[in-house]
Tab-separated table of C-alpha atoms and ligand atoms in Angstrom:
chain	number	residue	atom	x	y	z
A	2	MET	CA	-8.166	9.326	-71.072
A	3	GLY	CA	-9.426	9.441	-67.874
A	4	PHE	CA	-9.008	10.797	-64.167
A	5	SER	CA	-5.769	10.970	-62.933
A	6	LYS	CA	-5.056	8.311	-59.838
A	7	HIS	CA	-3.002	11.079	-58.447
A	8	ASN	CA	-5.524	13.526	-58.220
A	9	ILE	CA	-6.878	14.684	-54.046
A	10	PHE	CA	-9.691	16.288	-54.542
A	11	SER	CA	-11.990	17.814	-51.523
A	12	LYS	CA	-13.989	20.853	-49.652
A	13	ILE	CA	-12.068	23.268	-48.431
A	14	SER	CA	-12.239	23.763	-44.806
A	15	GLY	CA	-14.349	26.996	-43.637
A	16	SER	CA	-15.505	28.149	-47.718
A	17	GLU	CA	-18.253	27.413	-49.453
A	18	ASN	CA	-14.991	26.240	-52.274
A	19	PHE	CA	-13.010	23.386	-53.063
A	20	PHE	CA	-9.505	21.657	-54.285
A	21	ILE	CA	-8.148	19.688	-56.387
A	22	LEU	CA	-4.818	18.765	-56.490
A	23	ASN	CA	-2.105	16.282	-58.297
A	24	ILE	CA	1.383	16.100	-57.223
A	25	LEU	CA	2.190	13.557	-59.904
A	26	THR	CA	1.230	16.027	-63.000
A	27	GLY	CA	2.215	19.676	-59.763
A	28	ASN	CA	-1.328	21.328	-60.154
A	29	ALA	CA	-3.520	22.429	-57.426
A	30	ASP	CA	-6.925	24.505	-58.445
A	31	ILE	CA	-9.576	25.570	-56.792
A	32	LEU	CA	-13.283	24.571	-58.037
A	33	THR	CA	-15.633	27.168	-56.897
A	34	PRO	CA	-18.989	25.019	-56.449
A	35	HIS	CA	-19.850	25.247	-59.777
A	36	GLU	CA	-16.894	23.808	-60.703
A	37	TRP	CA	-17.036	21.317	-58.944
A	38	LYS	CA	-20.885	20.244	-59.755
A	39	LEU	CA	-19.138	19.865	-63.587
A	40	LEU	CA	-16.248	17.931	-62.246
A	41	ASN	CA	-18.686	14.892	-60.639
A	42	ASP	CA	-20.943	15.234	-63.619
A	43	LEU	CA	-17.834	14.444	-65.164
A	44	LYS	CA	-16.678	11.803	-62.677
A	45	GLU	CA	-20.280	10.498	-63.035
A	46	GLY	CA	-20.903	10.760	-66.652
A	47	THR	CA	-23.966	12.069	-66.470
A	48	SER	CA	-22.977	15.212	-68.572
A	49	VAL	CA	-20.007	16.595	-70.124
A	50	ASP	CA	-18.995	20.798	-70.256
A	51	PRO	CA	-16.196	20.488	-72.871
A	52	GLU	CA	-14.361	23.614	-72.315
A	53	PHE	CA	-14.320	21.994	-68.847
A	54	GLU	CA	-12.666	18.894	-69.890
A	55	LYS	CA	-10.371	20.499	-71.556
A	56	SER	CA	-8.906	23.013	-68.387
A	57	LEU	CA	-8.908	18.957	-66.445
A	58	ILE	CA	-6.471	17.654	-69.181
A	59	ASP	CA	-4.719	20.464	-69.663
A	60	ASN	CA	-4.094	20.214	-66.092
A	61	GLY	CA	-2.756	16.737	-65.645
A	62	TYR	CA	-5.798	15.753	-63.737
A	63	LEU	CA	-7.306	14.157	-67.308
A	64	ILE	CA	-4.355	11.894	-68.212
A	65	SER	CA	-4.094	8.387	-70.515
A	66	GLU	CA	-3.108	5.301	-68.605
A	67	GLN	CA	0.027	5.060	-70.555
A	68	GLU	CA	1.507	9.157	-69.861
A	69	GLU	CA	-0.225	8.518	-66.751
A	70	ASN	CA	2.076	5.542	-65.273
A	71	SER	CA	5.387	6.766	-67.708
A	72	LEU	CA	5.765	9.875	-65.378
A	73	TYR	CA	5.402	8.174	-62.535
A	74	ARG	CA	8.468	5.862	-63.805
A	75	SER	CA	10.175	9.179	-64.518
A	76	LYS	CA	9.812	11.308	-60.876
A	77	TYR	CA	9.920	8.031	-59.228
A	78	LEU	CA	13.789	7.792	-61.009
A	79	ASP	CA	14.272	11.669	-59.835
A	80	PHE	CA	13.327	10.600	-56.588
A	81	ILE	CA	16.082	8.061	-56.185
A	82	ASP	CA	18.304	10.095	-57.515
A	83	SER	CA	17.599	13.241	-55.372
A	84	ARG	CA	18.147	10.631	-52.112
A	85	ASP	CA	20.853	9.695	-52.896
A	86	LYS	CA	22.521	12.608	-52.758
A	87	ASP	CA	20.329	13.351	-50.154
A	88	GLU	CA	22.838	14.555	-47.380
A	89	ILE	CA	22.983	11.884	-44.036
A	90	GLN	CA	21.674	12.384	-40.487
A	91	VAL	CA	23.752	10.161	-38.564
A	92	PHE	CA	22.057	10.130	-34.810
A	93	PHE	CA	24.571	9.758	-31.793
A	94	VAL	CA	23.480	8.865	-28.200
A	95	PRO	CA	25.926	9.365	-26.358
A	96	ASN	CA	23.331	7.527	-22.983
A	97	TYR	CA	20.142	7.145	-22.031
A	98	SER	CA	20.139	8.464	-19.116
A	99	CYS	CA	18.042	11.949	-17.839
A	100	ASN	CA	18.406	14.419	-15.958
A	101	PHE	CA	14.350	15.577	-16.430
A	102	ALA	CA	11.637	12.885	-15.575
A	103	CYS	CA	9.176	14.024	-18.695
A	104	THR	CA	5.333	13.448	-18.401
A	105	TYR	CA	5.353	11.422	-21.676
A	106	CYS	CA	9.013	10.773	-22.299
A	107	TYR	CA	9.715	6.991	-24.735
A	108	GLN	CA	12.105	6.113	-23.403
A	109	ASP	CA	11.128	5.629	-19.919
A	110	GLU	CA	11.648	2.380	-20.247
A	111	TYR	CA	14.513	1.773	-21.376
A	112	ALA	CA	16.958	0.667	-19.982
A	113	ASN	CA	20.001	1.868	-19.840
A	114	PRO	CA	23.017	-1.446	-19.406
A	115	GLY	CA	26.032	-1.365	-17.440
A	116	GLN	CA	27.962	-0.065	-20.333
A	117	VAL	CA	29.245	3.738	-20.827
A	118	LEU	CA	30.112	6.171	-23.331
A	119	THR	CA	33.951	5.644	-23.227
A	120	LYS	CA	36.308	7.537	-26.170
A	121	GLU	CA	37.197	3.747	-27.692
A	122	VAL	CA	33.609	4.057	-28.810
A	123	ILE	CA	33.672	7.614	-30.068
A	124	ASP	CA	36.819	6.784	-32.251
A	125	ALA	CA	35.020	3.377	-33.466
A	126	PHE	CA	31.452	5.692	-34.245
A	127	PHE	CA	33.750	7.903	-36.251
A	128	GLN	CA	35.334	5.060	-37.929
A	129	TYR	CA	32.396	3.649	-39.141
A	130	ILE	CA	30.535	6.898	-40.782
A	131	ILE	CA	33.990	7.743	-42.700
A	132	LYS	CA	33.851	4.792	-44.117
A	133	GLU	CA	30.473	3.232	-45.029
A	134	PHE	CA	29.179	6.533	-46.037
A	135	ALA	CA	32.533	7.737	-47.654
A	136	GLY	CA	31.998	10.480	-50.423
A	137	ARG	CA	28.153	10.893	-48.949
A	138	LYS	CA	27.526	14.659	-47.210
A	139	LYS	CA	26.427	13.496	-43.358
A	140	TYR	CA	25.840	15.024	-40.754
A	141	ILE	CA	25.494	14.474	-36.209
A	142	THR	CA	22.430	14.180	-34.829
A	143	VAL	CA	23.809	14.225	-30.497
A	144	PHE	CA	20.560	12.668	-28.807
A	145	GLY	CA	19.938	11.241	-25.380
A	146	GLY	CA	18.377	10.515	-23.382
A	147	GLU	CA	19.750	13.840	-22.291
A	148	PRO	CA	22.943	14.285	-24.185
A	149	LEU	CA	24.653	17.728	-22.236
A	150	LEU	CA	24.264	16.255	-18.506
A	151	ASN	CA	26.209	18.672	-16.609
A	152	SER	CA	28.479	16.729	-15.275
A	153	ILE	CA	32.841	16.805	-15.633
A	154	HIS	CA	32.829	13.533	-17.413
A	155	GLN	CA	30.023	13.502	-19.391
A	156	LYS	CA	31.456	17.117	-20.707
A	157	GLU	CA	34.957	15.815	-21.387
A	158	LEU	CA	33.549	13.176	-23.933
A	159	ILE	CA	31.063	15.338	-25.668
A	160	ALA	CA	33.633	17.780	-25.980
A	161	TYR	CA	35.990	14.733	-27.587
A	162	LEU	CA	32.992	14.014	-29.520
A	163	LEU	CA	32.495	17.856	-30.513
A	164	TYR	CA	37.234	17.468	-31.434
A	165	GLN	CA	36.543	14.394	-33.924
A	166	ALA	CA	33.244	16.474	-35.608
A	167	ASN	CA	36.154	19.180	-36.419
A	168	THR	CA	38.693	17.071	-36.581
A	169	PHE	CA	36.605	15.138	-39.892
A	170	ASN	CA	34.553	18.552	-40.448
A	171	LEU	CA	31.134	17.755	-40.159
A	172	ASP	CA	28.478	19.464	-38.720
A	173	VAL	CA	26.740	19.050	-35.395
A	174	CYS	CA	23.215	19.088	-34.015
A	175	PHE	CA	22.549	18.702	-30.721
A	176	VAL	CA	18.650	17.492	-29.202
A	177	THR	CA	18.465	18.701	-25.895
A	178	ASN	CA	16.674	19.391	-22.757
A	179	GLY	CA	17.861	22.775	-22.603
A	180	PHE	CA	18.777	22.864	-19.135
A	181	SER	CA	22.346	22.764	-19.135
A	182	ILE	CA	22.900	25.018	-22.206
A	183	GLU	CA	24.879	27.806	-20.191
A	184	GLU	CA	27.102	24.908	-18.592
A	185	TYR	CA	28.343	24.023	-22.060
A	186	LEU	CA	28.564	26.677	-23.843
A	187	GLU	CA	32.221	26.861	-23.950
A	188	ILE	CA	32.245	23.207	-25.536
A	189	LEU	CA	29.518	23.966	-27.917
A	190	THR	CA	31.310	27.383	-29.183
A	191	LYS	CA	34.329	25.578	-30.439
A	192	ALA	CA	32.733	23.239	-33.109
A	193	ARG	CA	30.257	23.593	-35.957
A	194	ILE	CA	26.641	23.781	-34.365
A	195	ARG	CA	24.416	23.327	-36.612
A	196	GLU	CA	21.200	24.184	-34.721
A	197	ILE	CA	20.082	23.097	-30.992
A	198	GLN	CA	16.666	21.251	-30.620
A	199	ILE	CA	15.684	22.866	-27.370
A	200	THR	CA	11.717	21.144	-26.165
A	201	LEU	CA	9.841	24.113	-24.006
A	202	ASP	CA	5.648	22.758	-24.054
A	203	GLY	CA	5.140	26.459	-22.618
A	204	ILE	CA	5.586	29.311	-21.049
A	205	GLY	CA	6.214	28.789	-16.463
A	206	GLU	CA	4.224	26.204	-14.630
A	207	VAL	CA	2.699	24.724	-18.039
A	208	HIS	CA	5.667	24.289	-19.604
A	209	ASP	CA	7.047	22.604	-15.907
A	210	LYS	CA	4.611	20.192	-14.871
A	211	ARG	CA	5.770	18.400	-17.435
A	212	ARG	CA	9.644	18.084	-17.707
A	213	PHE	CA	10.692	18.793	-14.360
A	214	LEU	CA	13.896	17.712	-12.659
A	215	LYS	CA	14.470	13.910	-11.677
A	216	GLY	CA	13.132	13.767	-8.385
A	217	GLY	CA	11.020	17.033	-8.887
A	218	GLY	CA	12.074	20.926	-9.685
A	219	PRO	CA	11.168	23.705	-12.693
A	220	THR	CA	13.046	23.520	-15.608
A	221	PHE	CA	11.573	25.907	-17.900
A	222	SER	CA	14.048	29.276	-16.153
A	223	LYS	CA	16.705	28.171	-16.755
A	224	ILE	CA	16.070	27.027	-19.917
A	225	VAL	CA	14.555	30.680	-20.740
A	226	LYS	CA	18.039	31.151	-20.115
A	227	GLY	CA	19.783	28.755	-22.539
A	228	ILE	CA	17.919	30.254	-24.861
A	229	ASP	CA	18.708	33.462	-25.106
A	230	ALA	CA	22.652	32.042	-24.147
A	231	CYS	CA	22.500	30.192	-28.183
A	232	LEU	CA	20.960	32.890	-29.495
A	233	ALA	CA	23.746	35.441	-28.545
A	234	ASN	CA	26.246	33.256	-29.105
A	235	ASN	CA	25.793	32.518	-32.628
A	236	LEU	CA	24.167	28.833	-31.436
A	237	PRO	CA	20.783	29.217	-34.031
A	238	VAL	CA	18.126	27.324	-31.726
A	239	ASN	CA	14.702	25.276	-33.099
A	240	LEU	CA	12.202	25.671	-30.356
A	241	ARG	CA	10.324	22.183	-30.104
A	242	MET	CA	6.752	22.221	-28.644
A	243	VAL	CA	5.378	19.196	-27.838
A	244	ALA	CA	1.569	19.627	-27.681
A	245	ASP	CA	-1.130	17.269	-26.307
A	246	ARG	CA	-4.428	18.306	-25.184
A	247	GLU	CA	-2.647	19.485	-22.068
A	248	ASN	CA	-1.201	21.812	-23.130
A	249	ILE	CA	-2.034	23.207	-26.720
A	250	GLY	CA	-4.516	25.970	-25.210
A	251	GLY	CA	-0.339	27.240	-23.698
A	252	LEU	CA	0.517	27.624	-27.539
A	253	PRO	CA	-0.401	31.300	-27.600
A	254	ASP	CA	1.104	32.010	-24.845
A	255	LEU	CA	4.251	31.025	-25.546
A	256	ALA	CA	4.277	32.278	-29.067
A	257	LYS	CA	4.126	35.221	-26.962
A	258	PHE	CA	6.310	34.992	-25.200
A	259	ALA	CA	8.692	34.348	-27.827
A	260	ILE	CA	7.597	37.555	-29.690
A	261	GLU	CA	8.580	39.549	-26.814
A	262	LYS	CA	12.155	38.089	-25.925
A	263	GLY	CA	13.241	38.867	-30.051
A	264	TRP	CA	13.656	35.269	-31.059
A	265	THR	CA	11.001	35.073	-33.567
A	266	ALA	CA	12.969	38.142	-35.054
A	267	ASN	CA	16.120	36.319	-34.918
A	268	PRO	CA	17.102	34.505	-37.663
A	269	LEU	CA	19.333	32.032	-35.887
A	270	PHE	CA	15.491	31.140	-34.635
A	271	LYS	CA	12.853	28.572	-36.019
A	272	THR	CA	10.539	26.094	-34.227
A	273	GLN	CA	8.812	23.144	-34.642
A	274	LEU	CA	6.121	21.823	-33.512
A	275	GLY	CA	5.534	17.910	-32.421
A	276	ARG	CA	2.493	15.744	-31.867
A	277	ASN	CA	2.550	13.439	-28.474
A	278	TYR	CA	1.655	10.422	-29.235
A	279	GLU	CA	2.509	6.599	-28.435
A	280	LEU	CA	5.403	5.066	-29.923
A	281	HIS	CA	6.774	2.274	-28.190
A	282	HIS	CA	4.493	1.534	-25.036
A	283	CYS	CA	1.221	3.404	-23.656
A	284	GLN	CA	1.868	6.591	-21.740
A	285	ALA	CA	0.392	7.262	-18.502
A	286	SER	CA	-2.957	9.412	-20.052
A	287	PRO	CA	-3.387	8.015	-23.391
A	288	ASP	CA	-6.943	10.355	-23.346
A	289	LYS	CA	-4.556	13.363	-23.336
A	290	LEU	CA	-3.085	13.050	-26.881
A	291	PHE	CA	-4.223	14.198	-29.914
A	292	SER	CA	-4.873	12.607	-33.603
A	293	ARG	CA	-3.347	14.355	-35.899
A	294	VAL	CA	-5.678	15.773	-37.726
A	295	ALA	CA	-7.198	16.751	-34.269
A	296	LEU	CA	-4.296	18.217	-33.271
A	297	TYR	CA	-3.878	20.625	-36.631
A	298	GLU	CA	-7.794	21.223	-36.008
A	299	ALA	CA	-6.966	22.887	-32.721
A	300	ILE	CA	-4.612	24.748	-33.804
A	301	SER	CA	-6.141	25.871	-36.452
A	302	LYS	CA	-8.656	27.289	-34.599
A	303	LEU	CA	-5.816	28.754	-32.088
A	304	THR	CA	-4.450	30.855	-34.867
A	305	LYS	CA	-8.027	31.641	-36.146
A	306	GLU	CA	-8.066	33.666	-32.984
A	307	PHE	CA	-4.388	34.136	-32.110
A	308	PRO	CA	-2.695	34.671	-34.929
A	309	HIS	CA	0.836	35.944	-33.673
A	310	ILE	CA	1.281	32.530	-33.569
A	311	LEU	CA	1.454	32.270	-36.476
A	312	GLU	CA	5.152	34.260	-36.125
A	313	PHE	CA	6.363	31.908	-33.962
A	314	TYR	CA	4.921	28.550	-35.915
A	315	LYS	CA	3.175	28.302	-39.541
A	316	PRO	CA	2.078	24.774	-39.578
A	317	ALA	CA	2.074	23.166	-43.337
A	318	TYR	CA	-0.633	21.551	-43.640
A	319	SER	CA	1.015	18.343	-45.641
A	320	VAL	CA	1.379	20.633	-48.639
A	321	SER	CA	-0.219	23.808	-48.371
A	322	LYS	CA	2.107	26.129	-46.666
A	323	PHE	CA	5.407	24.749	-49.594
A	324	LEU	CA	1.334	25.790	-52.533
A	325	SER	CA	0.818	29.019	-50.658
A	326	GLU	CA	5.161	29.988	-50.189
A	327	ASN	CA	6.143	28.883	-53.697
A	328	GLY	CA	3.008	28.733	-56.052
A	329	SER	CA	4.199	25.304	-56.975
A	330	LEU	CA	3.676	21.613	-55.250
A	331	PRO	CA	6.951	20.217	-53.611
A	332	ASP	CA	7.984	16.808	-56.113
A	333	PRO	CA	6.434	13.518	-55.325
A	334	LEU	CA	7.165	12.099	-51.993
A	335	PHE	CA	8.039	8.146	-52.773
A	336	ASP	CA	9.298	7.541	-48.724
A	337	GLY	CA	8.204	9.480	-45.823
A	338	CYS	CA	10.583	7.696	-43.847
A	339	PRO	CA	14.990	7.700	-44.135
A	340	ALA	CA	15.787	5.333	-42.207
A	341	CYS	CA	19.015	3.155	-43.757
A	342	LYS	CA	18.209	5.772	-46.502
A	343	THR	CA	19.026	8.535	-45.089
A	344	GLU	CA	19.147	8.215	-41.650
A	345	TRP	CA	20.934	6.165	-39.053
A	346	ALA	CA	21.157	6.347	-35.190
A	347	PHE	CA	24.547	4.662	-32.898
A	348	ASP	CA	24.815	4.919	-29.426
A	349	PHE	CA	26.818	4.349	-27.179
A	350	THR	CA	26.752	0.613	-26.523
A	351	GLY	CA	28.223	0.216	-29.907
A	352	GLN	CA	24.859	-0.572	-31.170
A	353	ILE	CA	23.489	0.783	-35.322
A	354	PHE	CA	19.299	1.477	-35.480
A	355	PRO	CA	17.938	2.709	-38.334
A	356	CYS	CA	16.432	5.915	-37.135
A	357	THR	CA	15.803	8.131	-33.652
A	358	ALA	CA	12.593	5.930	-33.081
A	359	THR	CA	14.075	2.922	-32.925
A	360	VAL	CA	17.283	3.539	-31.924
A	361	GLY	CA	18.175	1.579	-28.203
A	362	LYS	CA	14.280	-0.618	-28.661
A	363	ALA	CA	16.002	-3.950	-27.811
A	364	ASN	CA	15.703	-5.836	-30.891
A	365	GLU	CA	15.701	-3.116	-33.216
A	366	SER	CA	19.280	-3.722	-33.846
A	367	LEU	CA	20.924	-3.930	-37.266
A	368	GLY	CA	24.228	-4.847	-35.830
A	369	THR	CA	27.575	-3.555	-33.855
A	370	PHE	CA	30.072	-1.253	-34.850
A	371	TYR	CA	31.592	-1.793	-31.745
A	372	PRO	CA	33.710	-3.435	-30.167
A	373	GLU	CA	33.509	-5.205	-33.856
A	374	VAL	CA	31.442	-4.303	-37.142
A	375	SER	CA	28.470	-6.632	-37.706
A	376	VAL	CA	26.186	-5.598	-39.329
A	377	GLN	CA	21.905	-7.698	-40.218
A	378	GLY	CA	22.566	-6.697	-44.110
A	379	ASP	CA	19.004	-8.482	-44.980
A	380	ARG	CA	17.643	-6.096	-42.714
A	381	VAL	CA	18.714	-3.169	-43.345
A	382	ASP	CA	17.781	-3.937	-46.677
A	383	GLU	CA	14.459	-4.335	-45.880
A	384	TRP	CA	14.571	-0.718	-44.283
A	385	GLU	CA	16.178	0.684	-47.593
A	386	SER	CA	13.727	-0.910	-49.800
A	387	ARG	CA	10.627	0.923	-47.873
A	388	ASP	CA	9.078	3.178	-50.264
A	389	VAL	CA	5.204	3.520	-51.666
A	390	THR	CA	6.402	1.175	-54.683
A	391	ALA	CA	6.689	-1.849	-52.006
A	392	ILE	CA	4.259	-1.035	-49.610
A	393	GLU	CA	1.419	-2.855	-50.435
A	394	GLY	CA	-1.375	-1.221	-49.247
A	395	CYS	CA	-0.380	2.003	-50.656
A	396	LYS	CA	-0.173	1.268	-54.632
A	397	ASP	CA	-3.360	2.566	-55.402
A	398	CYS	CA	-3.502	5.344	-52.765
A	399	ASN	CA	-4.141	8.711	-54.737
A	400	LEU	CA	-2.746	10.158	-51.606
A	401	GLN	CA	0.619	8.377	-51.779
A	402	LEU	CA	2.771	10.956	-53.075
A	403	ALA	CA	1.802	13.495	-50.315
A	404	CYS	CA	1.911	10.978	-47.990
A	405	GLY	CA	4.507	8.775	-48.527
A	406	GLY	CA	4.276	5.548	-46.927
A	407	GLY	CA	4.568	7.446	-43.288
A	408	CYS	CA	6.949	5.676	-40.403
A	409	GLY	CA	7.883	2.080	-40.717
A	410	SER	CA	7.880	2.169	-37.149
A	411	VAL	CA	4.654	3.294	-36.523
A	412	ALA	CA	4.081	0.931	-38.925
A	413	LYS	CA	6.244	-2.330	-37.610
A	414	ASN	CA	4.833	-1.455	-33.653
A	415	ARG	CA	1.607	-1.514	-35.562
A	416	THR	CA	1.392	-4.740	-38.243
A	417	GLY	CA	4.783	-6.436	-37.205
A	418	GLN	CA	5.963	-5.620	-40.456
A	419	ILE	CA	8.250	-3.025	-41.566
A	420	CYS	CA	6.770	-2.780	-45.202
A	421	SER	CA	3.452	-1.855	-43.815
A	422	THR	CA	1.360	1.203	-43.977
A	423	ASP	CA	1.653	4.252	-41.349
A	424	CYS	CA	-1.265	6.461	-42.838
A	425	ARG	CA	-1.477	10.153	-42.883
A	426	PRO	CA	-4.859	11.750	-43.074
A	427	VAL	CA	-3.207	13.583	-45.848
A	428	ARG	CA	-6.484	14.861	-47.699
A	429	GLU	CA	-7.944	16.289	-44.287
A	430	LEU	CA	-5.001	18.150	-43.417
A	431	LEU	CA	-5.679	19.853	-46.821
A	432	GLU	CA	-8.601	21.256	-46.380
A	433	ILE	CA	-7.717	22.660	-43.386
A	434	GLY	CA	-4.600	23.842	-44.634
A	435	PHE	CA	-6.472	25.062	-48.349
A	436	GLY	CA	-8.295	27.535	-45.999
A	437	ALA	CA	-6.021	28.525	-43.626
A	438	TYR	CA	-3.312	29.352	-46.565
A	439	LEU	CA	-4.685	29.474	-49.209
A	440	ASN	CA	-8.509	30.732	-50.762
A	441	SER	CA	-7.966	34.334	-51.571
B	521	SF4	S1	11.109	3.965	-38.822
B	521	SF4	FE1	9.594	6.748	-38.638
B	521	SF4	S2	10.759	8.001	-36.979
B	521	SF4	FE2	12.260	5.900	-38.001
B	521	SF4	S3	12.714	7.822	-39.993
B	521	SF4	FE3	11.236	6.294	-40.829
B	521	SF4	S4	9.678	7.885	-40.074
B	521	SF4	FE4	11.625	8.695	-39.240
B	522	SF4	S1	0.048	4.772	-45.691
B	522	SF4	FE1	-1.908	4.701	-45.885
B	522	SF4	S2	-2.173	7.283	-46.767
B	522	SF4	FE2	-0.193	6.744	-47.002
B	522	SF4	S3	0.325	6.478	-49.303
B	522	SF4	FE3	0.010	4.504	-48.121
B	522	SF4	S4	-2.239	4.006	-48.016
B	522	SF4	FE4	-1.999	6.146	-48.615
């Protein structure tokens, strides 16, 4: 009997208490300073409190190696099983061009080849996904560039794409800057729209300084009208804020704005907060960027000062939010990267990519669905095989079942290898999260 390889423990931020949790055995506890001392005494072999030791055994923190290995294998098989039944998110990029010139766009260096989207490409896309993902649940997410460009030609193509999605009974999501939503309402309301993701980086000038039209011009007010129009027409909205040091101070105002608009009270409305980070090339001002921990520390500080933010956005802090809302831990995450498993991306040039982060990136293509179908199986296999059991650096990591090995694209950018680590600051996020949600 020894300490499980999957125990995660640390001090709770802003408290004298500590936490211990184990995603493999499914237990989490808060430890008083006295219990923390007992735990450390036991770890170091200096003294043993039999009652405390028994509680650690009962809660799966002390376990035999054999029992732990067999539990690990069985949970891994459950994970693979459930992933095989998961819905596939199929991204489709109709163009990489955009009517905005956001200060931080990672696609701004993508070349726009002299090709354009045609109905033949859309037909080939549907033929491919219906055949290749037969028997799997799936939905389409239309992504860009900006997919909802306000031109007659683009509207015709998007209407055709949605007509085909209706024909195959597929739900569709859009990721859009939201500028031309009103112009697309008639088309969108005829389709099975699951969600429209729209980005606001703050209110008024805070947003307009970062997300402006090409050639200049504010966008905030028109996007707000678009969000109102979506909600009035029963189109679900997922509002995304992309945060860095420049605009995080505007989060309380954006939250207040959304609350006063009545958005947060609408069941069709939800939010997410994305970290502005360097994906494929350097930003204009990298000093503006937050590390993952620094971002969540800043959010935690802001939510203490402005608790109304939680009505607008409740950070996950690794598994902390899940634990506080469900009273139990999520299933072990053996793989945090859905690329080539439950996520694929296709673009208007006929290319196939592993996911949104890689779509359109020269040398990440896995093959083509148009003009002919040709896929590099060995590259797909490499993406498919990536999980914490395949990444050498993850094998002995106690955080693996909360981290899942991170993002394959970020890992590859860093090391050149898909099967390498993209470490998530799980322990630090849990320290913040236990302090925010679980210390009572
Ligand atoms: S490579 Fe990164 S962005 Fe792409 S699916 Fe994996 S985790 Fe997501
Ligand atoms: S990516 Fe890093 S933190 Fe995540 S499981 Fe692997 S070694 Fe651990």
